[in-house]
Amino acid sequence: MDFPAPFGRELSREEAYIQELDAKTGASLKLTILNKNGRVWTMVAGGGASVVYSDAIAALGYANELANYGEYSGAPSETQTYEYAKTILDLMTRTQHPDGKVLIIGGGIANFTNVATTFKGIIRALKEYKQALIATNVRVFVRRAGPNWQEGLRAMRELGETLGIEIRVYGPETHVTAIVPLALGKASAGAGFKDSLAKQIPDSTVPSTPGTPSQMEVDPLRSGSSATPSVPVAAPSSSTAADAEVTASAPWYSPFTAHTRSIVYGMQPRAVQGMLDFDFICKRKVPSVACMVYPFGGNHVQKFYWGTQETLLPVFSSLKEAVKRFPDADVVVNFASCRSVYESTKEMLGYPQIRTVAIIAEGVPERHTRKLINLSQKANVTIIGPATVGGIKPGCFKIGNTGGMMDNIASSKLYRPGSVAYVSKSGGMSNELNNIVARTTDGVYEGVAIGGDRYPGTTFLDHMMRYEADPECKMLLLLGEVGGVEEYKVAEAVRAKKITKPVVAWCIGTCAGMFETEV
């Protein structure tokens, strides 16, 4: 069966090429040409960030000059980023503009995408189009952060010294869209471009900062212990039983506590190590990851680090055995692919001890999601996702890659709770919210990215009502997007005084009505 091109129009050759690249990778590569003769071009990392940048450009009156819309995300390789950048630069340099052209290379604070690697691909493309960029009078403005962002920005800054065009580079100290008015001549690099927050690196002398290995209790086996082919997991200790009792008595509005234990479904060592590093800096007594489940291998142990010491986590081939061995684990972080996530999540919902499931996969069929939502409601289980990076409760628990690398966790003060709770569709922009909230308030209390799919497992209102009931949460923050009616439901709850705490809401994507073609 042949389906029509998106929104009933034919794809250009370049759009079709990017679509083909996107189909061949687990990353996301999107491109829509709005105005091939436009002055303003973007190369933005992250779906949510791409909308935010388009909004900022349109708000300044340049919607008719915005040439393209698109994004790259999901950790594309250097080659994939090079092909994506080369396609945009080729389109950009075909025609002249009397005022010159502007290329905005932007993005939020990445959770797991290696900024340095993606920038290598972009730099290769910029070098290849050097003469065309000079002839077209292109100016480049860069704002990015995330894993290895210092290396990536340094390379981009060094390129500006040799390429022969203006390249201005900014990091997380700059607001996500602050380069837009700068690029369009609507602002100057003045006070707004200075870091308003001194670098927050935890000091081990204060109580709310990381502890030392001697202060921690670790229930997985130490690497020095002898290991056998079968997973040598002891029966639940008294501390495990106590944790299970604490978890069971946690109020409904607080699914994550300092005692929360989780099962990671899928072989995701980088995400698990990130969760353990977060636990350590938060001075948790036991790791938040109880074990991993990998159905395609036998039972074994996997080495990780707890601070500076090595530790072993058990890996089971079945969820049934994992749940049996760790009765205190009530959260499952499901990294199964969109092909198998329905069956695996359905199994998870069958265990009474599981109270929360985070579905990370993108591309889950809507029919499957709606079935899972129905099953979860019957089982009284909270589903976060699909298509989500997860969520974080500072000082307590984080899901998978949420919060990014340790430098961002430290600078955004996520190692201890604040008072502001947020809910967002975008996972990438949730990290940006961590940064903004840390710079303007006492910090984040809890944050959840519900995912960008049409039918999320839990909605904005579900989490806003949790925050309303939580006495430790003092302010609510909502980052919505055009499409759907969930934001209206929150507005109705505020109007009916079901939500009485202060609410700050931002709905992105309002630029859509200014475009002549849909994106």
Coordinates of C-alpha atoms in Angstrom, one line a residue:
M1 CA 0.0 0.0 0.0
D2 CA 1.4 3.4 -1.0
F3 CA 0.8 6.2 1.5
P4 CA 0.8 9.9 0.5
A5 CA 3.7 12.2 1.5
P6 CA 3.3 13.9 4.8
F7 CA 0.5 16.5 4.9
G8 CA -0.4 15.8 1.3
R9 CA 2.6 17.4 -0.4
E10 CA 5.5 16.0 -2.4
L11 CA 8.8 15.8 -0.6
S12 CA 11.7 17.7 -2.1
R13 CA 14.8 15.7 -3.1
E14 CA 16.6 16.9 0.1
E15 CA 13.7 16.2 2.3
A16 CA 13.4 12.7 0.9
Y17 CA 17.1 12.1 1.4
I18 CA 16.9 13.1 5.1
Q19 CA 13.8 10.9 5.5
E20 CA 15.8 8.0 4.0
L21 CA 18.7 8.6 6.4
D22 CA 16.2 8.8 9.3
A23 CA 14.7 5.4 8.3
K24 CA 18.1 3.8 8.5
T25 CA 19.1 4.9 12.0
G26 CA 17.9 4.7 15.5
A27 CA 18.5 8.4 15.8
S28 CA 16.1 11.1 14.6
L29 CA 16.8 13.2 11.6
K30 CA 14.0 15.5 10.3
L31 CA 13.9 18.3 7.7
T32 CA 11.1 20.4 6.2
I33 CA 11.9 23.2 3.8
L34 CA 9.7 26.2 4.5
N35 CA 11.2 28.9 2.3
K36 CA 14.2 27.9 0.2
N37 CA 15.1 31.6 -0.3
G38 CA 14.8 32.4 3.4
R39 CA 17.5 34.2 5.4
V40 CA 17.3 32.3 8.7
W41 CA 18.4 28.6 8.7
T42 CA 18.5 26.3 11.7
M43 CA 20.3 23.2 12.7
V44 CA 18.7 22.3 16.1
A45 CA 19.3 19.3 18.3
G46 CA 16.1 17.9 19.8
G47 CA 12.4 18.0 18.8
G48 CA 11.3 20.3 21.7
A49 CA 14.2 22.6 21.2
S50 CA 13.5 22.9 17.4
V51 CA 10.0 24.1 18.3
V52 CA 11.3 26.6 20.8
Y53 CA 13.8 28.1 18.4
S54 CA 11.1 28.4 15.7
D55 CA 8.9 30.2 18.2
A56 CA 11.7 32.6 19.1
I57 CA 12.4 33.4 15.4
A58 CA 8.7 33.9 14.7
A59 CA 8.2 36.1 17.8
L60 CA 10.8 38.5 16.4
G61 CA 8.9 38.8 13.2
Y62 CA 11.0 36.6 11.0
A63 CA 8.6 33.7 10.4
N64 CA 8.6 34.5 6.7
E65 CA 12.4 34.4 6.6
L66 CA 12.6 31.0 8.4
A67 CA 13.9 28.7 5.7
N68 CA 13.6 25.3 7.3
Y69 CA 12.3 23.3 10.2
G70 CA 13.8 20.1 11.6
E71 CA 15.9 18.5 14.2
Y72 CA 18.6 15.9 14.9
S73 CA 18.5 13.9 18.1
G74 CA 18.9 10.5 19.6
A75 CA 22.7 10.4 19.4
P76 CA 23.3 10.4 15.7
S77 CA 26.8 9.4 14.5
E78 CA 29.4 11.8 13.2
T79 CA 28.7 10.6 9.6
Q80 CA 24.9 11.0 10.0
T81 CA 25.3 14.5 11.4
Y82 CA 27.7 15.4 8.6
E83 CA 25.2 14.3 6.0
Y84 CA 22.4 16.2 7.7
A85 CA 24.5 19.4 8.0
K86 CA 25.8 19.1 4.4
T87 CA 22.2 18.9 3.1
I88 CA 21.2 22.1 5.0
L89 CA 24.4 24.0 3.9
D90 CA 23.9 23.0 0.3
L91 CA 20.3 24.4 0.3
M92 CA 21.4 27.5 2.3
T93 CA 24.2 28.5 -0.1
R94 CA 22.3 28.2 -3.4
T95 CA 21.0 31.7 -3.3
Q96 CA 22.1 35.1 -2.0
H97 CA 20.3 37.4 0.4
P98 CA 20.9 41.2 0.5
D99 CA 21.3 41.1 4.3
G100 CA 23.4 37.9 4.3
K101 CA 22.2 34.7 5.9
V102 CA 22.1 33.4 9.5
L103 CA 22.7 29.8 10.6
I104 CA 21.6 29.0 14.1
I105 CA 23.1 25.8 15.5
G106 CA 21.2 25.4 18.7
G107 CA 19.8 22.9 21.2
G108 CA 19.0 22.3 24.8
I109 CA 21.2 20.5 27.3
A110 CA 21.5 17.0 25.9
N111 CA 20.8 14.0 28.1
F112 CA 23.0 11.5 26.3
T113 CA 23.9 12.8 22.8
N114 CA 27.6 13.4 22.6
V115 CA 27.9 17.1 21.6
A116 CA 31.5 16.7 20.5
T117 CA 30.8 13.8 18.2
T118 CA 27.8 15.5 16.5
F119 CA 29.8 18.8 16.2
K120 CA 32.6 16.9 14.4
G121 CA 30.1 16.1 11.7
I122 CA 28.9 19.7 11.5
I123 CA 32.4 21.0 11.4
R124 CA 33.3 18.7 8.5
A125 CA 30.4 20.1 6.5
L126 CA 31.2 23.7 7.4
K127 CA 34.8 23.2 6.2
E128 CA 33.6 21.6 3.0
Y129 CA 31.3 24.6 2.2
K130 CA 33.8 27.2 3.3
Q131 CA 33.9 29.2 0.0
A132 CA 30.1 29.0 -0.5
L133 CA 29.5 30.2 3.1
I134 CA 31.8 33.2 2.5
A135 CA 30.2 34.0 -0.8
T136 CA 26.7 33.9 0.7
N137 CA 27.8 36.0 3.7
V138 CA 26.7 33.5 6.3
R139 CA 27.0 34.2 10.0
V140 CA 26.9 31.3 12.5
F141 CA 25.5 31.3 16.0
V142 CA 26.0 28.3 18.3
R143 CA 24.4 27.4 21.6
R144 CA 24.7 23.9 23.0
A145 CA 25.4 21.9 26.1
G146 CA 25.4 18.2 27.2
P147 CA 27.9 15.4 27.3
N148 CA 31.3 16.7 26.2
W149 CA 29.9 20.1 25.4
Q150 CA 33.2 21.9 26.3
E151 CA 35.1 19.9 23.7
G152 CA 32.5 20.5 21.1
L153 CA 32.2 24.2 21.7
R154 CA 36.0 24.6 21.8
A155 CA 36.3 22.9 18.4
M156 CA 33.6 25.1 17.0
R157 CA 35.2 28.2 18.4
E158 CA 38.6 27.2 16.9
L159 CA 36.9 26.7 13.5
G160 CA 35.7 30.3 13.7
E161 CA 39.2 31.5 13.8
T162 CA 40.1 29.8 10.5
L163 CA 37.0 29.4 8.4
G164 CA 36.7 33.1 7.4
I165 CA 33.1 33.6 8.6
E166 CA 31.7 34.9 11.9
I167 CA 31.0 32.0 14.3
R168 CA 29.8 33.0 17.8
V169 CA 29.7 30.2 20.4
Y170 CA 27.8 30.0 23.7
G171 CA 27.2 27.2 26.3
P172 CA 24.7 26.5 29.1
E173 CA 25.4 29.8 30.8
T174 CA 23.3 31.3 28.0
H175 CA 19.5 30.9 27.8
V176 CA 18.5 28.4 25.2
T177 CA 17.1 30.9 22.7
A178 CA 19.2 34.0 23.6
I179 CA 21.3 33.6 20.4
V180 CA 18.2 34.2 18.3
P181 CA 17.8 37.9 18.9
L182 CA 21.6 38.2 18.8
A183 CA 21.7 36.6 15.4
L184 CA 18.9 38.7 14.0
G185 CA 20.3 42.0 15.3
K186 CA 17.7 42.4 17.9
A187 CA 20.1 42.2 20.9
S188 CA 23.7 42.6 21.8
A189 CA 25.9 40.2 23.8
G190 CA 25.6 42.2 27.0
A191 CA 24.5 41.3 30.5
G192 CA 22.0 38.7 29.3
F193 CA 24.9 36.5 28.1
K194 CA 26.7 36.4 31.5
D195 CA 26.3 33.4 33.8
S196 CA 24.0 34.5 36.6
L197 CA 24.9 31.5 38.7
A198 CA 28.3 30.7 40.1
K199 CA 29.4 27.2 39.2
Q200 CA 27.8 24.8 41.6
I201 CA 30.1 22.0 42.4
P202 CA 29.1 20.0 45.5
D203 CA 31.4 20.6 48.5
S204 CA 31.9 17.4 50.5
T205 CA 31.9 19.4 53.7
V206 CA 28.2 20.2 53.7
P207 CA 25.5 17.7 54.6
S208 CA 23.5 18.0 51.4
T209 CA 26.4 16.9 49.2
P210 CA 27.9 13.6 48.1
G211 CA 29.3 11.2 50.6
T212 CA 32.2 8.8 50.6
P213 CA 32.2 5.1 50.0
S214 CA 32.5 4.4 53.7
Q215 CA 29.1 6.1 54.3
M216 CA 27.3 3.9 51.8
E217 CA 25.8 0.5 52.0
V218 CA 25.8 -1.6 48.8
D219 CA 23.8 -4.8 48.5
P220 CA 25.2 -6.0 45.1
L221 CA 28.3 -8.1 45.3
R222 CA 31.7 -6.4 45.3
S223 CA 34.0 -7.3 42.4
G224 CA 36.5 -8.9 44.8
S225 CA 34.0 -11.6 45.7
S226 CA 34.0 -14.9 43.8
A227 CA 31.4 -15.2 41.1
T228 CA 29.8 -18.3 39.7
P229 CA 27.9 -18.6 36.4
S230 CA 24.6 -18.3 38.2
V231 CA 23.8 -15.0 39.7
P232 CA 24.7 -15.2 43.4
V233 CA 22.1 -12.9 44.9
A234 CA 21.4 -13.3 48.6
A235 CA 18.0 -13.3 50.1
P236 CA 16.6 -9.9 50.9
S237 CA 18.4 -8.4 53.8
S238 CA 16.7 -6.5 56.7
S239 CA 17.6 -3.2 55.0
T240 CA 15.9 -4.4 51.8
A241 CA 12.8 -5.5 53.7
A242 CA 12.8 -2.1 55.5
D243 CA 13.1 -0.3 52.1
A244 CA 10.2 -2.4 50.8
E245 CA 8.1 -1.4 53.8
V246 CA 9.0 2.3 53.4
T247 CA 8.2 2.1 49.6
A248 CA 4.9 0.5 50.4
S249 CA 3.9 3.2 52.8
A250 CA 4.9 6.1 50.5
P251 CA 2.0 8.4 49.7
W252 CA 0.3 8.2 46.3
Y253 CA 1.7 11.5 45.2
S254 CA 5.3 10.4 45.7
P255 CA 6.2 7.5 43.5
F256 CA 9.9 8.2 43.9
T257 CA 11.7 8.4 47.2
A258 CA 15.3 8.0 48.5
H259 CA 14.4 4.4 49.1
T260 CA 13.0 3.7 45.6
R261 CA 14.5 0.6 43.9
S262 CA 14.2 -0.2 40.2
I263 CA 14.6 -2.9 37.6
V264 CA 16.2 -1.9 34.3
Y265 CA 14.8 -3.9 31.4
G266 CA 17.3 -4.1 28.6
M267 CA 21.1 -4.0 28.4
Q268 CA 21.7 -0.3 29.0
P269 CA 25.0 -0.1 30.9
R270 CA 25.5 3.6 30.3
A271 CA 22.0 4.5 31.6
V272 CA 22.5 2.2 34.7
Q273 CA 25.9 3.8 35.4
G274 CA 24.4 7.2 35.2
M275 CA 21.7 6.2 37.7
L276 CA 24.4 4.8 40.1
D277 CA 26.5 7.9 39.8
F278 CA 23.4 10.0 40.7
D279 CA 22.7 7.8 43.7
F280 CA 26.2 8.2 44.9
I281 CA 26.3 12.0 44.6
C282 CA 22.9 12.1 46.4
K283 CA 24.4 9.9 49.3
R284 CA 21.8 7.1 48.9
K285 CA 22.5 4.2 51.2
V286 CA 21.7 1.6 48.5
P287 CA 21.7 1.9 44.7
S288 CA 18.5 2.7 43.0
V289 CA 19.1 -0.1 40.5
A290 CA 18.4 -3.5 42.0
C291 CA 19.1 -5.5 38.9
M292 CA 18.8 -5.7 35.1
V293 CA 16.8 -7.9 32.9
Y294 CA 18.1 -9.0 29.5
P295 CA 15.9 -11.8 27.9
F296 CA 18.5 -12.6 25.2
G297 CA 21.2 -13.9 27.5
G298 CA 21.7 -16.1 30.5
N299 CA 21.9 -15.0 34.1
H300 CA 25.2 -13.2 34.9
V301 CA 26.6 -10.2 36.7
Q302 CA 27.7 -6.9 35.2
K303 CA 30.4 -4.7 36.6
F304 CA 29.6 -1.0 37.5
Y305 CA 31.1 1.7 39.7
W306 CA 29.7 2.9 43.0
G307 CA 31.8 6.0 43.5
T308 CA 35.4 4.9 43.0
Q309 CA 34.7 1.3 43.9
E310 CA 33.6 -1.5 41.6
T311 CA 30.3 -3.3 42.2
L312 CA 28.5 -6.1 40.5
L313 CA 24.8 -5.9 39.5
P314 CA 22.9 -9.1 38.7
V315 CA 21.4 -9.5 35.2
F316 CA 18.5 -11.9 34.9
S317 CA 17.0 -13.5 31.7
S318 CA 13.5 -13.1 33.0
L319 CA 11.5 -10.4 34.7
K320 CA 9.8 -13.1 36.9
E321 CA 13.1 -14.1 38.5
A322 CA 14.1 -10.4 39.0
V323 CA 10.9 -9.6 40.7
K324 CA 11.2 -12.7 42.9
R325 CA 14.7 -11.8 44.0
F326 CA 14.0 -8.1 44.6
P327 CA 10.6 -7.7 46.2
D328 CA 11.5 -4.1 47.1
A329 CA 11.8 -3.0 43.5
D330 CA 8.6 -1.2 42.5
V331 CA 9.8 0.8 39.4
V332 CA 10.8 -0.7 36.0
V333 CA 12.7 1.4 33.5
N334 CA 11.8 -0.3 30.2
F335 CA 14.3 0.1 27.4
A336 CA 12.7 -2.5 25.1
S337 CA 12.3 -1.5 21.5
C338 CA 9.0 -0.4 20.0
R339 CA 8.6 -3.9 18.6
S340 CA 8.6 -5.7 21.9
V341 CA 7.7 -3.0 24.4
Y342 CA 4.0 -3.9 24.4
E343 CA 4.5 -7.5 25.5
S344 CA 7.2 -6.7 28.1
T345 CA 5.2 -3.8 29.6
K346 CA 2.1 -6.0 29.7
E347 CA 4.1 -8.6 31.7
M348 CA 5.3 -5.9 34.1
L349 CA 1.7 -4.8 34.8
G350 CA 1.0 -8.3 36.0
Y351 CA 3.2 -8.0 39.1
P352 CA 1.5 -6.3 42.1
Q353 CA 4.8 -5.0 43.5
I354 CA 5.4 -2.9 40.3
R355 CA 3.9 0.6 40.8
T356 CA 5.6 2.6 38.1
V357 CA 6.8 1.8 34.5
A358 CA 8.8 4.2 32.4
I359 CA 8.6 3.3 28.6
I360 CA 11.6 4.9 26.9
A361 CA 11.0 3.6 23.3
E362 CA 9.8 5.8 20.5
G363 CA 7.5 4.7 17.7
V364 CA 5.2 2.6 19.9
P365 CA 2.0 1.9 17.9
E366 CA -0.8 4.1 19.3
R367 CA -3.1 1.0 19.5
H368 CA -0.6 -0.7 21.8
T369 CA -0.2 2.4 23.9
R370 CA -3.9 2.7 24.5
K371 CA -4.2 -0.9 25.5
L372 CA -1.3 -0.5 28.0
I373 CA -3.0 2.7 29.4
N374 CA -6.2 0.7 30.0
L375 CA -4.3 -2.2 31.6
S376 CA -2.3 0.2 33.8
Q377 CA -5.4 2.0 35.1
K378 CA -6.9 -1.3 36.1
A379 CA -3.7 -2.3 37.9
N380 CA -3.2 1.2 39.4
V381 CA 0.2 1.5 37.9
T382 CA 1.7 4.8 36.7
I383 CA 3.2 4.7 33.2
I384 CA 5.6 7.4 32.1
G385 CA 6.0 7.5 28.3
P386 CA 6.3 6.2 25.7
A387 CA 8.9 8.2 23.9
T388 CA 10.3 9.7 27.1
V389 CA 13.7 10.2 28.7
G390 CA 11.9 9.6 32.0
G391 CA 12.0 11.8 35.1
I392 CA 14.0 12.9 38.1
K393 CA 13.5 13.6 41.8
P394 CA 16.6 15.4 43.0
G395 CA 18.3 13.8 45.9
C396 CA 16.2 10.7 45.5
F397 CA 15.9 8.9 42.1
K398 CA 16.4 9.4 38.4
I399 CA 15.1 7.4 35.5
G400 CA 17.8 6.3 32.9
N401 CA 19.5 9.1 31.2
T402 CA 17.4 11.9 32.7
G403 CA 19.4 14.9 33.9
G404 CA 22.4 14.2 31.6
M405 CA 26.0 13.9 32.7
M406 CA 27.3 14.6 36.2
D407 CA 28.5 18.1 35.4
N408 CA 24.9 19.1 34.5
I409 CA 23.5 17.3 37.6
A410 CA 26.0 19.3 39.8
S411 CA 25.4 22.7 38.1
S412 CA 21.6 22.2 38.1
K413 CA 21.8 21.2 41.8
L414 CA 19.9 18.0 41.1
Y415 CA 21.7 16.3 44.0
R416 CA 19.3 17.9 46.5
P417 CA 15.6 18.8 46.3
G418 CA 14.2 22.3 45.6
S419 CA 10.6 23.5 45.6
V420 CA 9.6 23.6 41.9
A421 CA 8.0 20.6 40.2
Y422 CA 7.6 20.5 36.4
V423 CA 6.1 18.3 33.8
S424 CA 7.0 18.5 30.1
K425 CA 6.5 16.6 26.9
S426 CA 10.0 17.1 25.7
G427 CA 12.8 15.1 27.3
G428 CA 15.5 17.4 25.9
M429 CA 13.8 20.5 27.1
S430 CA 13.3 19.0 30.6
N431 CA 17.0 19.2 31.0
E432 CA 16.8 22.8 30.0
L433 CA 14.1 23.4 32.6
N434 CA 16.5 21.9 35.2
N435 CA 19.0 24.5 34.2
I436 CA 16.6 27.4 34.1
V437 CA 14.9 26.5 37.4
A438 CA 18.3 26.1 39.2
R439 CA 19.4 29.6 38.0
T440 CA 16.2 31.3 39.1
T441 CA 14.8 29.4 42.2
D442 CA 15.9 27.1 45.0
G443 CA 15.9 24.2 42.5
V444 CA 13.8 21.3 41.1
Y445 CA 11.7 19.3 43.5
E446 CA 10.6 16.7 40.8
G447 CA 10.4 16.7 37.0
V448 CA 8.7 14.3 34.6
A449 CA 8.8 14.2 30.8
I450 CA 5.6 12.4 29.7
G451 CA 6.7 11.9 26.1
G452 CA 5.6 13.4 22.8
D453 CA 3.2 10.7 21.7
R454 CA -0.5 11.4 21.1
Y455 CA -1.5 9.1 23.9
P456 CA 0.9 9.4 26.9
G457 CA 0.6 6.9 29.7
T458 CA 0.1 9.7 32.2
T459 CA -1.0 13.2 31.3
F460 CA 0.0 16.7 32.4
L461 CA -2.9 16.8 34.8
D462 CA -2.0 13.5 36.4
H463 CA 1.3 14.8 37.5
M464 CA 0.1 18.4 38.3
M465 CA -2.4 16.9 40.7
R466 CA 0.4 14.9 42.3
Y467 CA 2.4 18.0 42.8
E468 CA -0.6 19.9 44.1
A469 CA -1.1 17.2 46.8
D470 CA 2.6 17.1 47.8
P471 CA 3.2 19.5 50.7
E472 CA 6.9 19.7 49.8
C473 CA 6.2 21.1 46.3
K474 CA 5.6 24.9 46.3
M475 CA 5.4 25.8 42.6
L476 CA 4.2 24.0 39.5
L477 CA 5.8 24.4 36.0
L478 CA 4.3 23.2 32.8
L479 CA 5.9 23.0 29.4
G480 CA 3.2 22.2 26.8
E481 CA 3.1 22.0 23.1
V482 CA 0.5 22.8 20.5
G483 CA -1.8 19.9 19.6
G484 CA -4.1 18.0 21.9
V485 CA -6.2 19.3 24.8
E486 CA -4.2 18.4 27.9
E487 CA -3.1 22.0 28.5
Y488 CA -6.8 23.0 28.6
K489 CA -7.5 20.4 31.2
V490 CA -4.8 21.9 33.4
A491 CA -6.3 25.3 32.9
E492 CA -9.7 24.0 33.9
A493 CA -8.3 22.5 37.0
V494 CA -6.7 25.9 38.0
R495 CA -10.0 27.7 37.2
A496 CA -11.9 25.2 39.4
K497 CA -9.3 25.6 42.1
K498 CA -8.3 22.0 42.1
I499 CA -4.8 23.4 41.6
T500 CA -4.2 26.2 44.0
K501 CA -0.4 26.4 44.0
P502 CA 1.4 28.9 41.7
V503 CA 1.6 27.7 38.1
V504 CA 3.9 28.8 35.4
A505 CA 3.0 27.4 32.0
W506 CA 4.6 27.8 28.6
C507 CA 3.0 26.3 25.5
I508 CA 5.5 26.0 22.6
G509 CA 4.7 25.7 18.9
T510 CA 2.6 28.8 18.6
C511 CA 4.6 29.7 15.5
A512 CA 2.8 26.9 13.5
G513 CA 0.0 29.2 12.5
M514 CA 2.5 31.6 10.8
F515 CA 3.9 29.0 8.3
E516 CA 2.5 28.6 4.9
T517 CA 3.1 24.8 5.0
E518 CA 2.7 22.4 7.9
V519 CA 5.6 20.8 9.6

